[in-house]
Structures are given as structure tokens and as C-alpha cells.
Amino acid sequence: MSGLSTIRASLLVVAKAPVPGLAKTRLCPPATPGEAADIAAAALLDTLDAVLRTPRVRPVVALTGSLHEACRSAEIAAVLRDCTVIAQRGATFADRLANAHADTHAAHGLPVFQIGMDTPQVTPPLLAESIDRLAGHDAVLGPAADGGWWALGLNDPSLARRLRDVPMSRPDTGARTLLALDGHDTGVLPVLSDVDDMATARQVAAAVPRTRFAAALAHLGVLR
């Protein structure tokens, strides 16, 4: 990295510590709570790997939950040393998202491009291209195949306040988020699949067979 002037955006990952019984519970069964948490840990590590290999960004992680109790806690902690880590705050998920955008901008004063830990198939080229798209719009939104969204980029972080009125984790969350951004030039990114259930997990793992995520699924024996 040659200097602050070359940094295009903060690349924010909103993440939950992969604690057994609290992470990816919709994978149970066939996974046990411990196996589901290990899959979540693998997804988080693959995501962070892509983030850290994306050029000209400030990596930020907004974290909730006990990392001490998480699967692969030492490996995750080691990777987080290369990121700015902030605590999630807020009563609802929408509040936590809005606050994460605000806190990330306060930390680095840059446009914010945010993703979650449910798309371990993201790559540095996809992230870089998406951030390039943000430079030409007020905002960009990456729709998810289930009707939600996998990415939100904002040049004006105050727009994140509009997320507080958007119902999350619904089939119309993506459409409602676009509606909340009405009046602002919003670019639409490629559609990705969130890993919310085992069927989607299999599909994503098949698309990225050399990842930690795919290895965790293969160890569970659900890819056959």
C-alpha cells in the first residue's frame, strides 16, 4: 500500500463469532451445532482472506459474540490483527448495520463497502470491481438470491440510517433496501447466494471447491 491517498474505501465485514449453538443453526441437522459453527468459521476466514487480498481498502470487521468461545478462534484472531475491529452495537440487526457503517466511517473517513460472512465465494476481483462501481454512484447494492442483499456500498455514510426502517432477513429485504435509498443513484451488483441452509451451502461449496468452506462441508460428508 503506497499511502492513504490510494485507499478507495473501507471494506467492512459484519460478522458474528462462530460459537456452537449460535452460528449457522439452520444447518442443523444434518450438522451438529459444533459442525455448523466450524462451517461458519471457515466462511468467515475465507471472506477475510478475500478482503485482505483486495487492493486499496481499509479492512474493518464489526464483530459480535465471544471470539474466545468460537470455533477456530486462534486462527480468526490472528487474521483480525490485520483489520480494524469494532464492536457491533444496537438492539436490532438493522441498527447494528447502520451503526457499523457510521463507526467505520468515523474510524477512517472513507466510503464504506459492507459485506457479511455468508458469501465465502467472494473474490478480491469481485470486491475490487464492486468498489470501483461505488465510485460512480451514491450507493451500490448486491442482491442475494433469496431476496436479501450481500453487499451495500455507500459514499455518504449518513444514508446507512435508512437501514433502521428496513426489515431484515426477509424475501423483500433487498427491494425494501433499494426503496429506502430512493432518490439516490444506486448501482446494482451481481447476484450472489447467501449461505443460509444446507442446500445453498452445497451449491456455494461446489462453486469454490478449494476454500476452507468447501473443505468444512466435505469433512461433514454432505457434498456427495
PDB file of C-alpha atoms in Angstrom:
ATOM      1  CA  MET A   1       0.000   0.000   0.000  1.00  0.00           C
ATOM      2  CA  SER A   2       1.622   3.229  -1.113  1.00  0.00           C
ATOM      3  CA  GLY A   3      -0.282   5.687   1.061  1.00  0.00           C
ATOM      4  CA  LEU A   4      -3.602   6.974   2.308  1.00  0.00           C
ATOM      5  CA  SER A   5      -4.309   8.789  -0.964  1.00  0.00           C
ATOM      6  CA  THR A   6      -4.556   5.421  -2.744  1.00  0.00           C
ATOM      7  CA  ILE A   7      -7.171   3.951  -0.389  1.00  0.00           C
ATOM      8  CA  ARG A   8     -10.569   3.867  -2.072  1.00  0.00           C
ATOM      9  CA  ALA A   9     -12.879   2.668   0.706  1.00  0.00           C
ATOM     10  CA  SER A  10     -13.238   0.877   3.979  1.00  0.00           C
ATOM     11  CA  LEU A  11     -14.155  -2.743   3.297  1.00  0.00           C
ATOM     12  CA  LEU A  12     -16.414  -3.674   6.201  1.00  0.00           C
ATOM     13  CA  VAL A  13     -17.316  -7.230   7.203  1.00  0.00           C
ATOM     14  CA  VAL A  14     -20.250  -7.539   9.608  1.00  0.00           C
ATOM     15  CA  ALA A  15     -19.629 -10.805  11.431  1.00  0.00           C
ATOM     16  CA  LYS A  16     -20.800 -12.991  14.297  1.00  0.00           C
ATOM     17  CA  ALA A  17     -18.295 -15.027  16.283  1.00  0.00           C
ATOM     18  CA  PRO A  18     -18.859 -18.660  15.195  1.00  0.00           C
ATOM     19  CA  VAL A  19     -19.890 -20.061  18.572  1.00  0.00           C
ATOM     20  CA  PRO A  20     -21.505 -23.537  18.644  1.00  0.00           C
ATOM     21  CA  GLY A  21     -25.242 -23.271  19.140  1.00  0.00           C
ATOM     22  CA  LEU A  22     -25.318 -19.641  17.986  1.00  0.00           C
ATOM     23  CA  ALA A  23     -23.851 -19.735  14.469  1.00  0.00           C
ATOM     24  CA  LYS A  24     -25.449 -21.175  11.312  1.00  0.00           C
ATOM     25  CA  THR A  25     -28.058 -23.104  13.286  1.00  0.00           C
ATOM     26  CA  ARG A  26     -30.154 -23.584  10.123  1.00  0.00           C
ATOM     27  CA  LEU A  27     -27.510 -26.084   9.011  1.00  0.00           C
ATOM     28  CA  CYS A  28     -28.630 -28.339  11.902  1.00  0.00           C
ATOM     29  CA  PRO A  29     -29.421 -31.082  11.053  1.00  0.00           C
ATOM     30  CA  PRO A  30     -27.555 -32.678   9.383  1.00  0.00           C
ATOM     31  CA  ALA A  31     -24.754 -30.682  11.020  1.00  0.00           C
ATOM     32  CA  THR A  32     -24.315 -30.650  14.774  1.00  0.00           C
ATOM     33  CA  PRO A  33     -24.069 -27.212  16.444  1.00  0.00           C
ATOM     34  CA  GLY A  34     -20.292 -27.605  16.608  1.00  0.00           C
ATOM     35  CA  GLU A  35     -20.039 -28.582  12.938  1.00  0.00           C
ATOM     36  CA  ALA A  36     -22.287 -25.686  11.903  1.00  0.00           C
ATOM     37  CA  ALA A  37     -20.101 -23.267  13.846  1.00  0.00           C
ATOM     38  CA  ASP A  38     -16.988 -24.694  12.198  1.00  0.00           C
ATOM     39  CA  ILE A  39     -18.572 -24.135   8.775  1.00  0.00           C
ATOM     40  CA  ALA A  40     -19.350 -20.550   9.818  1.00  0.00           C
ATOM     41  CA  ALA A  41     -15.745 -20.097  10.948  1.00  0.00           C
ATOM     42  CA  ALA A  42     -14.496 -21.379   7.612  1.00  0.00           C
ATOM     43  CA  ALA A  43     -16.814 -18.977   5.773  1.00  0.00           C
ATOM     44  CA  LEU A  44     -15.560 -16.067   7.871  1.00  0.00           C
ATOM     45  CA  LEU A  45     -11.911 -16.957   7.260  1.00  0.00           C
ATOM     46  CA  ASP A  46     -12.453 -17.301   3.503  1.00  0.00           C
ATOM     47  CA  THR A  47     -14.232 -13.944   3.489  1.00  0.00           C
ATOM     48  CA  LEU A  48     -11.455 -12.241   5.436  1.00  0.00           C
ATOM     49  CA  ASP A  49      -8.860 -13.778   3.142  1.00  0.00           C
ATOM     50  CA  ALA A  50     -10.607 -12.206   0.134  1.00  0.00           C
ATOM     51  CA  VAL A  51     -10.925  -8.870   1.933  1.00  0.00           C
ATOM     52  CA  LEU A  52      -7.251  -8.758   2.890  1.00  0.00           C
ATOM     53  CA  ARG A  53      -6.226  -9.511  -0.701  1.00  0.00           C
ATOM     54  CA  THR A  54      -8.404  -6.729  -2.121  1.00  0.00           C
ATOM     55  CA  PRO A  55      -6.219  -3.771  -3.123  1.00  0.00           C
ATOM     56  CA  ARG A  56      -6.503  -0.231  -1.794  1.00  0.00           C
ATOM     57  CA  VAL A  57      -9.016  -0.792   1.001  1.00  0.00           C
ATOM     58  CA  ARG A  58      -9.076  -0.464   4.759  1.00  0.00           C
ATOM     59  CA  PRO A  59     -10.284  -3.815   6.148  1.00  0.00           C
ATOM     60  CA  VAL A  60     -12.754  -3.408   9.028  1.00  0.00           C
ATOM     61  CA  VAL A  61     -14.650  -6.090  10.955  1.00  0.00           C
ATOM     62  CA  ALA A  62     -17.719  -5.260  13.038  1.00  0.00           C
ATOM     63  CA  LEU A  63     -17.900  -8.224  15.401  1.00  0.00           C
ATOM     64  CA  THR A  64     -20.486  -9.522  17.828  1.00  0.00           C
ATOM     65  CA  GLY A  65     -20.272 -12.529  20.133  1.00  0.00           C
ATOM     66  CA  SER A  66     -17.481 -14.171  22.112  1.00  0.00           C
ATOM     67  CA  LEU A  67     -14.470 -14.920  19.940  1.00  0.00           C
ATOM     68  CA  HIS A  68     -12.960 -16.806  22.889  1.00  0.00           C
ATOM     69  CA  GLU A  69     -15.774 -19.385  22.640  1.00  0.00           C
ATOM     70  CA  ALA A  70     -15.736 -19.565  18.839  1.00  0.00           C
ATOM     71  CA  CYS A  71     -14.531 -22.327  16.554  1.00  0.00           C
ATOM     72  CA  ARG A  72     -11.084 -21.663  15.052  1.00  0.00           C
ATOM     73  CA  SER A  73     -10.747 -18.753  17.481  1.00  0.00           C
ATOM     74  CA  ALA A  74      -6.940 -18.588  17.333  1.00  0.00           C
ATOM     75  CA  GLU A  75      -6.898 -18.586  13.527  1.00  0.00           C
ATOM     76  CA  ILE A  76      -9.591 -15.901  13.353  1.00  0.00           C
ATOM     77  CA  ALA A  77      -7.847 -13.769  15.987  1.00  0.00           C
ATOM     78  CA  ALA A  78      -4.600 -13.927  14.014  1.00  0.00           C
ATOM     79  CA  VAL A  79      -6.328 -12.691  10.844  1.00  0.00           C
ATOM     80  CA  LEU A  80      -8.155  -9.933  12.726  1.00  0.00           C
ATOM     81  CA  ARG A  81      -4.808  -8.393  13.668  1.00  0.00           C
ATOM     82  CA  ASP A  82      -4.660  -7.065  10.116  1.00  0.00           C
ATOM     83  CA  CYS A  83      -8.096  -5.434  10.419  1.00  0.00           C
ATOM     84  CA  THR A  84      -9.675  -2.600  12.336  1.00  0.00           C
ATOM     85  CA  VAL A  85     -12.074  -4.405  14.698  1.00  0.00           C
ATOM     86  CA  ILE A  86     -15.117  -2.618  16.082  1.00  0.00           C
ATOM     87  CA  ALA A  87     -17.915  -3.931  18.270  1.00  0.00           C
ATOM     88  CA  GLN A  88     -21.404  -4.152  16.881  1.00  0.00           C
ATOM     89  CA  ARG A  89     -23.907  -2.030  18.783  1.00  0.00           C
ATOM     90  CA  GLY A  90     -27.672  -1.726  18.593  1.00  0.00           C
ATOM     91  CA  ALA A  91     -30.811  -3.571  19.618  1.00  0.00           C
ATOM     92  CA  THR A  92     -31.741  -4.880  16.172  1.00  0.00           C
ATOM     93  CA  PHE A  93     -29.733  -6.189  13.233  1.00  0.00           C
ATOM     94  CA  ALA A  94     -30.757  -3.141  11.200  1.00  0.00           C
ATOM     95  CA  ASP A  95     -29.481  -0.876  13.981  1.00  0.00           C
ATOM     96  CA  ARG A  96     -26.207  -2.784  14.140  1.00  0.00           C
ATOM     97  CA  LEU A  97     -25.717  -2.452  10.384  1.00  0.00           C
ATOM     98  CA  ALA A  98     -26.381   1.290  10.439  1.00  0.00           C
ATOM     99  CA  ASN A  99     -24.086   1.781  13.421  1.00  0.00           C
ATOM    100  CA  ALA A 100     -21.339  -0.315  11.828  1.00  0.00           C
ATOM    101  CA  HIS A 101     -21.359   1.944   8.772  1.00  0.00           C
ATOM    102  CA  ALA A 102     -21.231   5.049  10.971  1.00  0.00           C
ATOM    103  CA  ASP A 103     -18.463   3.697  13.212  1.00  0.00           C
ATOM    104  CA  THR A 104     -16.397   2.538  10.235  1.00  0.00           C
ATOM    105  CA  HIS A 105     -16.629   5.956   8.616  1.00  0.00           C
ATOM    106  CA  ALA A 106     -15.716   7.594  11.924  1.00  0.00           C
ATOM    107  CA  ALA A 107     -12.631   5.396  12.140  1.00  0.00           C
ATOM    108  CA  HIS A 108     -11.281   6.004   8.638  1.00  0.00           C
ATOM    109  CA  GLY A 109     -13.287   8.790   6.948  1.00  0.00           C
ATOM    110  CA  LEU A 110     -13.751   6.799   3.738  1.00  0.00           C
ATOM    111  CA  PRO A 111     -16.683   5.481   1.706  1.00  0.00           C
ATOM    112  CA  VAL A 112     -17.867   2.193   3.213  1.00  0.00           C
ATOM    113  CA  PHE A 113     -18.420  -1.040   1.275  1.00  0.00           C
ATOM    114  CA  GLN A 114     -20.013  -3.645   3.531  1.00  0.00           C
ATOM    115  CA  ILE A 115     -20.442  -7.396   3.209  1.00  0.00           C
ATOM    116  CA  GLY A 116     -21.290 -10.212   5.602  1.00  0.00           C
ATOM    117  CA  MET A 117     -19.754 -13.606   6.315  1.00  0.00           C
ATOM    118  CA  ASP A 118     -22.415 -15.582   4.418  1.00  0.00           C
ATOM    119  CA  THR A 119     -20.809 -15.343   0.960  1.00  0.00           C
ATOM    120  CA  PRO A 120     -17.467 -17.175   1.189  1.00  0.00           C
ATOM    121  CA  GLN A 121     -17.433 -17.283  -2.611  1.00  0.00           C
ATOM    122  CA  VAL A 122     -16.488 -13.576  -2.826  1.00  0.00           C
ATOM    123  CA  THR A 123     -13.147 -12.925  -4.506  1.00  0.00           C
ATOM    124  CA  PRO A 124     -10.735  -9.980  -4.479  1.00  0.00           C
ATOM    125  CA  PRO A 125     -11.541  -9.159  -8.138  1.00  0.00           C
ATOM    126  CA  LEU A 126     -15.287  -9.107  -7.408  1.00  0.00           C
ATOM    127  CA  LEU A 127     -14.790  -6.903  -4.355  1.00  0.00           C
ATOM    128  CA  ALA A 128     -12.419  -4.570  -6.195  1.00  0.00           C
ATOM    129  CA  GLU A 129     -14.777  -4.247  -9.155  1.00  0.00           C
ATOM    130  CA  SER A 130     -17.731  -3.601  -6.836  1.00  0.00           C
ATOM    131  CA  ILE A 131     -15.834  -0.848  -5.036  1.00  0.00           C
ATOM    132  CA  ASP A 132     -14.903   0.644  -8.400  1.00  0.00           C
ATOM    133  CA  ARG A 133     -18.635   0.726  -9.196  1.00  0.00           C
ATOM    134  CA  LEU A 134     -19.269   2.632  -5.963  1.00  0.00           C
ATOM    135  CA  ALA A 135     -17.062   5.464  -7.199  1.00  0.00           C
ATOM    136  CA  GLY A 136     -19.601   6.153  -9.949  1.00  0.00           C
ATOM    137  CA  HIS A 137     -22.751   6.065  -7.795  1.00  0.00           C
ATOM    138  CA  ASP A 138     -24.106   7.358  -4.492  1.00  0.00           C
ATOM    139  CA  ALA A 139     -24.550   3.735  -3.419  1.00  0.00           C
ATOM    140  CA  VAL A 140     -24.297   0.166  -4.693  1.00  0.00           C
ATOM    141  CA  LEU A 141     -26.330  -2.847  -3.618  1.00  0.00           C
ATOM    142  CA  GLY A 142     -25.514  -6.511  -4.208  1.00  0.00           C
ATOM    143  CA  PRO A 143     -28.750  -8.530  -4.317  1.00  0.00           C
ATOM    144  CA  ALA A 144     -28.849 -12.008  -2.786  1.00  0.00           C
ATOM    145  CA  ALA A 145     -30.658 -14.871  -4.482  1.00  0.00           C
ATOM    146  CA  ASP A 146     -33.021 -15.226  -1.511  1.00  0.00           C
ATOM    147  CA  GLY A 147     -34.304 -11.650  -1.848  1.00  0.00           C
ATOM    148  CA  GLY A 148     -31.918 -10.060   0.623  1.00  0.00           C
ATOM    149  CA  TRP A 149     -28.561  -8.490  -0.185  1.00  0.00           C
ATOM    150  CA  TRP A 150     -24.923  -9.489   0.223  1.00  0.00           C
ATOM    151  CA  ALA A 151     -23.244  -6.084  -0.186  1.00  0.00           C
ATOM    152  CA  LEU A 152     -24.022  -2.424   0.423  1.00  0.00           C
ATOM    153  CA  GLY A 153     -21.655   0.376  -0.516  1.00  0.00           C
ATOM    154  CA  LEU A 154     -22.259   3.984   0.498  1.00  0.00           C
ATOM    155  CA  ASN A 155     -20.298   7.102  -0.377  1.00  0.00           C
ATOM    156  CA  ASP A 156     -22.348   9.055   2.181  1.00  0.00           C
ATOM    157  CA  PRO A 157     -22.382   7.037   5.416  1.00  0.00           C
ATOM    158  CA  SER A 158     -25.368   9.014   6.737  1.00  0.00           C
ATOM    159  CA  LEU A 159     -27.504   7.044   4.256  1.00  0.00           C
ATOM    160  CA  ALA A 160     -26.977   3.991   6.463  1.00  0.00           C
ATOM    161  CA  ARG A 161     -29.502   5.469   8.889  1.00  0.00           C
ATOM    162  CA  ARG A 162     -32.173   4.466   6.397  1.00  0.00           C
ATOM    163  CA  LEU A 163     -31.434   0.814   7.151  1.00  0.00           C
ATOM    164  CA  ARG A 164     -33.053   1.186  10.571  1.00  0.00           C
ATOM    165  CA  ASP A 165     -36.510   1.086   8.974  1.00  0.00           C
ATOM    166  CA  VAL A 166     -35.780  -1.862   6.669  1.00  0.00           C
ATOM    167  CA  PRO A 167     -36.986  -5.295   7.894  1.00  0.00           C
ATOM    168  CA  MET A 168     -34.039  -7.686   7.684  1.00  0.00           C
ATOM    169  CA  SER A 169     -33.841 -11.386   6.791  1.00  0.00           C
ATOM    170  CA  ARG A 170     -36.976 -11.327   4.625  1.00  0.00           C
ATOM    171  CA  PRO A 171     -37.586 -12.163   0.964  1.00  0.00           C
ATOM    172  CA  ASP A 172     -38.218  -8.457   0.276  1.00  0.00           C
ATOM    173  CA  THR A 173     -35.280  -7.030   2.224  1.00  0.00           C
ATOM    174  CA  GLY A 174     -33.341  -6.244  -0.952  1.00  0.00           C
ATOM    175  CA  ALA A 175     -36.290  -4.492  -2.577  1.00  0.00           C
ATOM    176  CA  ARG A 176     -37.020  -2.560   0.592  1.00  0.00           C
ATOM    177  CA  THR A 177     -33.377  -1.504   0.869  1.00  0.00           C
ATOM    178  CA  LEU A 178     -33.458  -0.164  -2.693  1.00  0.00           C
ATOM    179  CA  LEU A 179     -36.663   1.676  -1.813  1.00  0.00           C
ATOM    180  CA  ALA A 180     -35.002   3.165   1.267  1.00  0.00           C
ATOM    181  CA  LEU A 181     -32.259   4.517  -0.995  1.00  0.00           C
ATOM    182  CA  ASP A 182     -34.801   6.064  -3.366  1.00  0.00           C
ATOM    183  CA  GLY A 183     -33.670   9.452  -4.620  1.00  0.00           C
ATOM    184  CA  HIS A 184     -30.025   8.396  -4.698  1.00  0.00           C
ATOM    185  CA  ASP A 185     -28.141   6.927  -7.649  1.00  0.00           C
ATOM    186  CA  THR A 186     -27.792   3.256  -6.687  1.00  0.00           C
ATOM    187  CA  GLY A 187     -25.854   0.785  -8.817  1.00  0.00           C
ATOM    188  CA  VAL A 188     -26.794  -2.882  -8.730  1.00  0.00           C
ATOM    189  CA  LEU A 189     -24.068  -5.514  -8.345  1.00  0.00           C
ATOM    190  CA  PRO A 190     -24.133  -9.197  -9.395  1.00  0.00           C
ATOM    191  CA  VAL A 191     -26.455 -11.549  -7.511  1.00  0.00           C
ATOM    192  CA  LEU A 192     -24.827 -13.976  -5.052  1.00  0.00           C
ATOM    193  CA  SER A 193     -26.245 -16.739  -2.870  1.00  0.00           C
ATOM    194  CA  ASP A 194     -26.115 -16.327   0.897  1.00  0.00           C
ATOM    195  CA  VAL A 195     -25.296 -19.488   2.833  1.00  0.00           C
ATOM    196  CA  ASP A 196     -28.409 -19.828   4.983  1.00  0.00           C
ATOM    197  CA  ASP A 197     -29.255 -23.519   4.661  1.00  0.00           C
ATOM    198  CA  MET A 198     -27.549 -26.751   3.678  1.00  0.00           C
ATOM    199  CA  ALA A 199     -28.819 -26.756   0.098  1.00  0.00           C
ATOM    200  CA  THR A 200     -27.267 -23.331  -0.521  1.00  0.00           C
ATOM    201  CA  ALA A 201     -24.126 -24.342   1.342  1.00  0.00           C
ATOM    202  CA  ARG A 202     -23.654 -27.269  -1.050  1.00  0.00           C
ATOM    203  CA  GLN A 203     -24.131 -25.023  -4.086  1.00  0.00           C
ATOM    204  CA  VAL A 204     -21.614 -22.447  -2.855  1.00  0.00           C
ATOM    205  CA  ALA A 205     -19.073 -25.096  -1.875  1.00  0.00           C
ATOM    206  CA  ALA A 206     -19.308 -26.651  -5.339  1.00  0.00           C
ATOM    207  CA  ALA A 207     -18.539 -23.255  -6.874  1.00  0.00           C
ATOM    208  CA  VAL A 208     -15.442 -22.690  -4.701  1.00  0.00           C
ATOM    209  CA  PRO A 209     -14.010 -26.170  -4.104  1.00  0.00           C
ATOM    210  CA  ARG A 210     -10.565 -25.039  -2.893  1.00  0.00           C
ATOM    211  CA  THR A 211     -11.817 -22.954   0.027  1.00  0.00           C
ATOM    212  CA  ARG A 212     -11.877 -23.653   3.754  1.00  0.00           C
ATOM    213  CA  PHE A 213     -15.652 -23.526   3.463  1.00  0.00           C
ATOM    214  CA  ALA A 214     -15.777 -26.337   0.903  1.00  0.00           C
ATOM    215  CA  ALA A 215     -13.327 -28.376   2.984  1.00  0.00           C
ATOM    216  CA  ALA A 216     -15.541 -27.995   6.067  1.00  0.00           C
ATOM    217  CA  LEU A 217     -18.560 -29.197   4.091  1.00  0.00           C
ATOM    218  CA  ALA A 218     -16.553 -32.098   2.647  1.00  0.00           C
ATOM    219  CA  HIS A 219     -15.452 -33.116   6.159  1.00  0.00           C
ATOM    220  CA  LEU A 220     -19.098 -33.197   7.168  1.00  0.00           C
ATOM    221  CA  GLY A 221     -19.783 -35.527   4.245  1.00  0.00           C
ATOM    222  CA  VAL A 222     -22.697 -33.590   2.756  1.00  0.00           C
ATOM    223  CA  LEU A 223     -21.178 -32.899  -0.677  1.00  0.00           C
ATOM    224  CA  ARG A 224     -21.759 -36.368  -2.051  1.00  0.00           C
TER     225      ARG A 224
END
